[in-house]
C-alpha cells in the first residue's frame, strides 16, 4: 500500500442527548462523514451496542473487532477498530482494561468508568505486511487513572503488537499533559505533530458549544512507532454533515505514506 489513512472518532454515545443531538438525529450524518473520507482504518470510541449494530449495517465495506467495556461482551461502550475488509485481514486481536487487572473487566485506580484498549494486528492483503492498531478511550477525570491507564495501553500495544503500531483514541488530555508525555516516550510519536501538513484545531467542541481556537489543544490523538509508514497529513475534520454535528468531537484523520 502506498498510503494508509487512519481516523480516530469519538462518536458520542447514544444515552444522554436529546433534540437535534440525539443519536437518532445525527447517525446518518455521522455515517455520511465517514463514507465521504473512506478511511482505511477507523478507530471509534463511545460506541454503545445499538450504535454498533447500526454502524455495522451502514458500513458494509468494513470488518471490525471490539467488545463492550463493562463485561467483555455486549455491555457498555465499545472502542472498536473498523478496517476495510478489501485491504486487511485480522490476524490477532484482544482487549485490555486500563486498570490494575488488565485481562479482566475492571475499573482502575480513581477512574469513574471501566476503560479499555482494543488491540488488533492487521495483515495487508496486498503485501502481507502486518501493522498493529489500538483504539482506546482514556479516563476523563481521575488523574491517577489517566496516567496509569496510558502506561497500560502503551505497554500492551508495544508488547502485544510487536510491529509498526498506531494508537488512536480519545485521550482526554492535551499536548504536554502527563498522560500525553507517557504516550510520547520513545519509540512512540505524535502523528499529527510529525505531519508536514496539519491542523491544530481542538477536536472536542461539545456540539458547537466550545469555542474553537488554536489555543485549545486536541484531546484526540494518533500515536505511532516509526516504520514503513510516516505521517504526511493530519486533518481535524471540523465540519457539519447534513447541517448538523455528527458528534461532540471532530474526527482526526491522518494520512501515512509508505517509504
Tab-separated table of C-alpha atoms in Angstrom:
chain	number	residue	atom	x	y	z
A	1	UNK	CA	0.000	0.000	0.000
A	2	UNK	CA	1.330	3.416	-0.945
A	3	UNK	CA	-0.785	5.260	1.599
A	4	UNK	CA	-2.606	4.395	4.800
A	5	UNK	CA	-5.396	6.520	6.280
A	6	UNK	CA	-6.432	6.210	9.926
A	7	UNK	CA	-9.360	8.030	11.501
A	8	UNK	CA	-9.926	8.394	15.240
A	9	UNK	CA	-13.507	9.308	16.089
A	10	UNK	CA	-15.332	9.603	19.398
A	11	UNK	CA	-18.869	9.235	18.075
A	12	UNK	CA	-20.638	10.233	21.335
A	13	UNK	CA	-22.739	7.543	22.979
A	14	UNK	CA	-26.472	7.252	22.404
A	15	UNK	CA	-27.536	7.613	26.042
A	16	UNK	CA	-27.727	11.231	27.078
A	17	UNK	CA	-28.564	13.641	24.272
A	18	UNK	CA	-31.987	14.852	23.198
A	19	UNK	CA	-33.260	17.095	20.428
A	20	UNK	CA	-31.102	17.562	17.370
A	21	UNK	CA	-28.089	15.989	19.121
A	22	UNK	CA	-29.897	12.725	19.851
A	23	UNK	CA	-28.284	9.730	18.162
A	24	UNK	CA	-31.389	9.131	16.054
A	25	UNK	CA	-30.991	12.608	14.548
A	26	UNK	CA	-27.260	12.505	13.877
A	27	UNK	CA	-26.425	8.913	12.991
A	28	UNK	CA	-26.983	9.402	9.253
A	29	UNK	CA	-24.718	12.458	9.278
A	30	UNK	CA	-22.004	10.505	11.078
A	31	UNK	CA	-22.084	7.710	8.512
A	32	UNK	CA	-22.076	10.272	5.695
A	33	UNK	CA	-18.937	11.876	7.114
A	34	UNK	CA	-17.152	8.538	7.428
A	35	UNK	CA	-18.124	7.498	3.902
A	36	UNK	CA	-17.009	10.861	2.496
A	37	UNK	CA	-13.421	10.126	3.568
A	38	UNK	CA	-13.367	6.308	3.468
A	39	UNK	CA	-10.549	5.787	5.970
A	40	UNK	CA	-8.660	2.526	5.639
A	41	UNK	CA	-8.843	2.102	9.419
A	42	UNK	CA	-11.421	3.669	11.716
A	43	UNK	CA	-10.888	3.694	15.481
A	44	UNK	CA	-14.044	4.672	17.362
A	45	UNK	CA	-14.835	5.461	20.969
A	46	UNK	CA	-18.088	5.568	22.999
A	47	UNK	CA	-19.996	3.235	20.673
A	48	UNK	CA	-22.829	1.510	22.544
A	49	UNK	CA	-24.340	-1.802	21.333
A	50	UNK	CA	-27.225	-0.149	19.466
A	51	UNK	CA	-24.752	2.142	17.712
A	52	UNK	CA	-22.503	-0.789	16.838
A	53	UNK	CA	-25.453	-2.607	15.283
A	54	UNK	CA	-26.304	0.413	13.146
A	55	UNK	CA	-22.716	1.122	12.104
A	56	UNK	CA	-22.030	-2.485	11.134
A	57	UNK	CA	-25.078	-2.387	8.864
A	58	UNK	CA	-24.246	1.004	7.364
A	59	UNK	CA	-20.528	0.344	6.796
A	60	UNK	CA	-20.635	-2.911	4.818
A	61	UNK	CA	-17.128	-2.452	3.404
A	62	UNK	CA	-15.646	-2.705	6.898
A	63	UNK	CA	-14.986	-5.526	9.297
A	64	UNK	CA	-14.297	-4.792	12.958
A	65	UNK	CA	-13.118	-6.064	16.313
A	66	UNK	CA	-14.242	-4.789	19.693
A	67	UNK	CA	-16.078	-5.667	22.900
A	68	UNK	CA	-18.164	-3.813	25.455
A	69	UNK	CA	-16.113	-2.407	28.303
A	70	UNK	CA	-18.483	-3.490	31.074
A	71	UNK	CA	-18.304	-7.259	30.569
A	72	UNK	CA	-16.021	-8.012	27.622
A	73	UNK	CA	-19.102	-8.903	25.580
A	74	UNK	CA	-22.002	-6.722	24.521
A	75	UNK	CA	-22.432	-4.491	27.577
A	76	UNK	CA	-21.165	-0.926	27.759
A	77	UNK	CA	-19.187	1.252	25.409
A	78	UNK	CA	-17.005	-0.232	22.676
A	79	UNK	CA	-13.722	1.227	21.415
A	80	UNK	CA	-13.744	-0.787	18.190
A	81	UNK	CA	-11.265	-0.967	15.343
A	82	UNK	CA	-13.023	-0.961	11.963
A	83	UNK	CA	-10.943	-1.813	8.889
A	84	UNK	CA	-11.646	-2.146	5.188
A	85	UNK	CA	-12.000	-5.845	4.534
A	86	UNK	CA	-10.717	-5.482	0.966
A	87	UNK	CA	-7.380	-4.270	2.351
A	88	UNK	CA	-6.813	-6.103	5.642
A	89	UNK	CA	-7.207	-9.390	7.447
A	90	UNK	CA	-7.450	-9.571	11.234
A	91	UNK	CA	-4.650	-11.913	12.326
A	92	UNK	CA	-4.893	-11.352	16.066
A	93	UNK	CA	-6.933	-9.209	18.436
A	94	UNK	CA	-7.631	-8.708	22.111
A	95	UNK	CA	-8.924	-6.160	24.606
A	96	UNK	CA	-7.156	-4.947	27.730
A	97	UNK	CA	-8.726	-2.989	30.561
A	98	UNK	CA	-6.860	0.106	31.672
A	99	UNK	CA	-6.687	-0.990	35.291
A	100	UNK	CA	-4.645	-2.992	37.789
A	101	UNK	CA	-6.172	-6.169	36.259
A	102	UNK	CA	-5.950	-5.566	32.504
A	103	UNK	CA	-7.169	-9.025	31.490
A	104	UNK	CA	-10.448	-8.713	33.407
A	105	UNK	CA	-13.364	-6.287	33.028
A	106	UNK	CA	-12.453	-3.742	35.675
A	107	UNK	CA	-12.262	-0.104	36.718
A	108	UNK	CA	-8.778	1.093	37.608
A	109	UNK	CA	-7.435	3.440	40.255
A	110	UNK	CA	-9.576	6.594	40.537
A	111	UNK	CA	-11.390	6.157	37.210
A	112	UNK	CA	-15.123	6.816	37.030
A	113	UNK	CA	-15.743	4.091	34.438
A	114	UNK	CA	-14.191	0.943	33.015
A	115	UNK	CA	-11.691	1.930	30.334
A	116	UNK	CA	-10.444	-0.308	27.538
A	117	UNK	CA	-7.847	-0.524	24.808
A	118	UNK	CA	-8.687	-2.608	21.731
A	119	UNK	CA	-5.639	-4.160	20.040
A	120	UNK	CA	-5.718	-5.609	16.523
A	121	UNK	CA	-2.963	-6.989	14.286
A	122	UNK	CA	-3.902	-6.360	10.651
A	123	UNK	CA	-2.246	-8.070	7.683
A	124	UNK	CA	-2.285	-6.158	4.421
A	125	UNK	CA	-3.785	-8.472	1.830
A	126	UNK	CA	-1.705	-6.936	-0.959
A	127	UNK	CA	1.724	-7.207	0.663
A	128	UNK	CA	1.453	-9.484	3.697
A	129	UNK	CA	2.812	-6.665	5.851
A	130	UNK	CA	1.387	-6.673	9.396
A	131	UNK	CA	0.641	-3.492	11.329
A	132	UNK	CA	-0.703	-3.054	14.837
A	133	UNK	CA	-3.670	-0.815	15.650
A	134	UNK	CA	-5.065	0.224	19.021
A	135	UNK	CA	-8.249	2.143	19.810
A	136	UNK	CA	-8.756	3.495	23.317
A	137	UNK	CA	-10.689	5.950	25.444
A	138	UNK	CA	-8.653	7.209	28.380
A	139	UNK	CA	-10.175	8.275	31.704
A	140	UNK	CA	-11.592	11.813	31.731
A	141	UNK	CA	-11.497	12.736	35.434
A	142	UNK	CA	-9.286	10.594	37.677
A	143	UNK	CA	-5.709	11.905	37.353
A	144	UNK	CA	-4.096	8.680	38.564
A	145	UNK	CA	-6.131	6.566	36.146
A	146	UNK	CA	-5.251	8.920	33.288
A	147	UNK	CA	-1.517	8.368	33.744
A	148	UNK	CA	-1.639	4.709	34.787
A	149	UNK	CA	-4.120	3.921	32.032
A	150	UNK	CA	-1.810	5.482	29.461
A	151	UNK	CA	1.020	3.318	30.795
A	152	UNK	CA	-1.070	0.139	30.493
A	153	UNK	CA	-2.194	0.999	26.953
A	154	UNK	CA	1.316	1.855	25.840
A	155	UNK	CA	2.834	-1.323	27.269
A	156	UNK	CA	0.040	-3.522	25.916
A	157	UNK	CA	0.387	-2.139	22.399
A	158	UNK	CA	4.167	-2.300	22.243
A	159	UNK	CA	4.399	-5.791	23.752
A	160	UNK	CA	1.395	-7.383	22.028
A	161	UNK	CA	1.618	-5.981	18.522
A	162	UNK	CA	5.419	-6.034	18.018
A	163	UNK	CA	5.311	-4.365	14.618
A	164	UNK	CA	4.706	-0.813	13.456
A	165	UNK	CA	1.947	0.384	15.784
A	166	UNK	CA	-0.734	3.056	15.605
A	167	UNK	CA	-2.554	4.028	18.812
A	168	UNK	CA	-5.643	6.125	18.115
A	169	UNK	CA	-8.217	7.424	20.516
A	170	UNK	CA	-9.800	9.956	22.794
A	171	UNK	CA	-7.068	10.500	25.361
A	172	UNK	CA	-8.924	13.226	27.260
A	173	UNK	CA	-5.624	15.055	27.557
A	174	UNK	CA	-3.905	17.966	25.879
A	175	UNK	CA	-0.482	18.130	24.309
A	176	UNK	CA	2.136	18.319	27.063
A	177	UNK	CA	-0.036	16.817	29.822
A	178	UNK	CA	1.215	13.910	31.950
A	179	UNK	CA	-0.705	11.199	30.043
A	180	UNK	CA	0.459	12.742	26.773
A	181	UNK	CA	4.053	12.603	27.993
A	182	UNK	CA	3.620	8.887	28.724
A	183	UNK	CA	2.287	8.287	25.225
A	184	UNK	CA	5.109	10.171	23.513
A	185	UNK	CA	8.011	8.432	25.216
A	186	UNK	CA	10.213	6.684	22.650
A	187	UNK	CA	9.515	4.916	20.437
A	188	UNK	CA	6.008	6.436	20.196
A	189	UNK	CA	5.480	9.740	18.417
A	190	UNK	CA	2.538	12.093	17.785
A	191	UNK	CA	1.469	11.606	14.157
A	192	UNK	CA	-0.330	14.940	13.962
A	193	UNK	CA	2.686	16.939	15.097
A	194	UNK	CA	5.022	14.981	12.811
A	195	UNK	CA	2.873	15.529	9.716
A	196	UNK	CA	4.197	18.340	7.479
A	197	UNK	CA	0.581	19.305	6.692
A	198	UNK	CA	-1.539	19.503	9.818
A	199	UNK	CA	-4.487	21.081	11.592
A	200	UNK	CA	-4.080	22.414	15.122
A	201	UNK	CA	-7.783	22.822	15.898
A	202	UNK	CA	-9.310	21.312	19.017
A	203	UNK	CA	-11.103	18.011	18.476
A	204	UNK	CA	-13.725	18.375	21.234
A	205	UNK	CA	-16.390	21.002	20.599
A	206	UNK	CA	-19.417	19.909	22.644
A	207	UNK	CA	-21.826	20.083	19.694
A	208	UNK	CA	-20.603	23.548	18.829
A	209	UNK	CA	-20.724	24.929	22.379
A	210	UNK	CA	-16.956	25.045	22.877
A	211	UNK	CA	-15.157	27.896	21.128
A	212	UNK	CA	-12.684	26.598	18.579
A	213	UNK	CA	-9.353	28.349	18.928
A	214	UNK	CA	-5.814	27.353	18.154
A	215	UNK	CA	-5.058	27.710	21.870
A	216	UNK	CA	-7.424	24.819	22.669
A	217	UNK	CA	-5.440	21.622	22.219
A	218	UNK	CA	-6.804	18.486	20.573
A	219	UNK	CA	-7.597	15.704	23.044
A	220	UNK	CA	-7.931	13.039	20.342
A	221	UNK	CA	-4.559	11.785	19.151
A	222	UNK	CA	-2.936	9.159	16.951
A	223	UNK	CA	0.457	7.993	18.153
A	224	UNK	CA	2.714	5.722	16.116
A	225	UNK	CA	6.049	3.952	16.106
A	226	UNK	CA	8.421	4.817	13.249
A	227	UNK	CA	8.469	2.234	10.499
A	228	UNK	CA	7.275	1.654	6.969
A	229	UNK	CA	4.619	4.382	7.144
A	230	UNK	CA	5.240	8.021	8.073
A	231	UNK	CA	2.601	10.751	8.527
A	232	UNK	CA	2.232	13.322	5.762
A	233	UNK	CA	-1.122	14.962	6.558
A	234	UNK	CA	-3.226	15.346	9.713
A	235	UNK	CA	-6.720	16.809	9.466
A	236	UNK	CA	-9.210	17.743	12.165
A	237	UNK	CA	-12.441	17.458	10.184
A	238	UNK	CA	-14.216	20.480	11.679
A	239	UNK	CA	-17.317	20.190	9.541
A	240	UNK	CA	-21.038	19.613	9.759
A	241	UNK	CA	-22.790	16.992	7.684
A	242	UNK	CA	-26.394	17.426	6.570
A	243	UNK	CA	-26.466	20.659	8.568
A	244	UNK	CA	-25.644	19.114	11.947
A	245	UNK	CA	-22.728	17.966	14.067
A	246	UNK	CA	-22.455	14.168	13.875
A	247	UNK	CA	-20.770	14.046	17.310
A	248	UNK	CA	-19.434	16.288	20.062
A	249	UNK	CA	-15.922	15.521	18.778
A	250	UNK	CA	-14.444	16.183	15.377
A	251	UNK	CA	-12.662	13.180	13.863
A	252	UNK	CA	-8.902	13.228	13.457
A	253	UNK	CA	-7.753	11.805	10.113
A	254	UNK	CA	-4.072	11.091	9.473
A	255	UNK	CA	-2.647	10.066	6.113
A	256	UNK	CA	0.534	7.988	6.248
A	257	UNK	CA	2.799	7.360	3.273
A	258	UNK	CA	4.840	4.278	2.544
A	259	UNK	CA	8.551	4.928	2.089
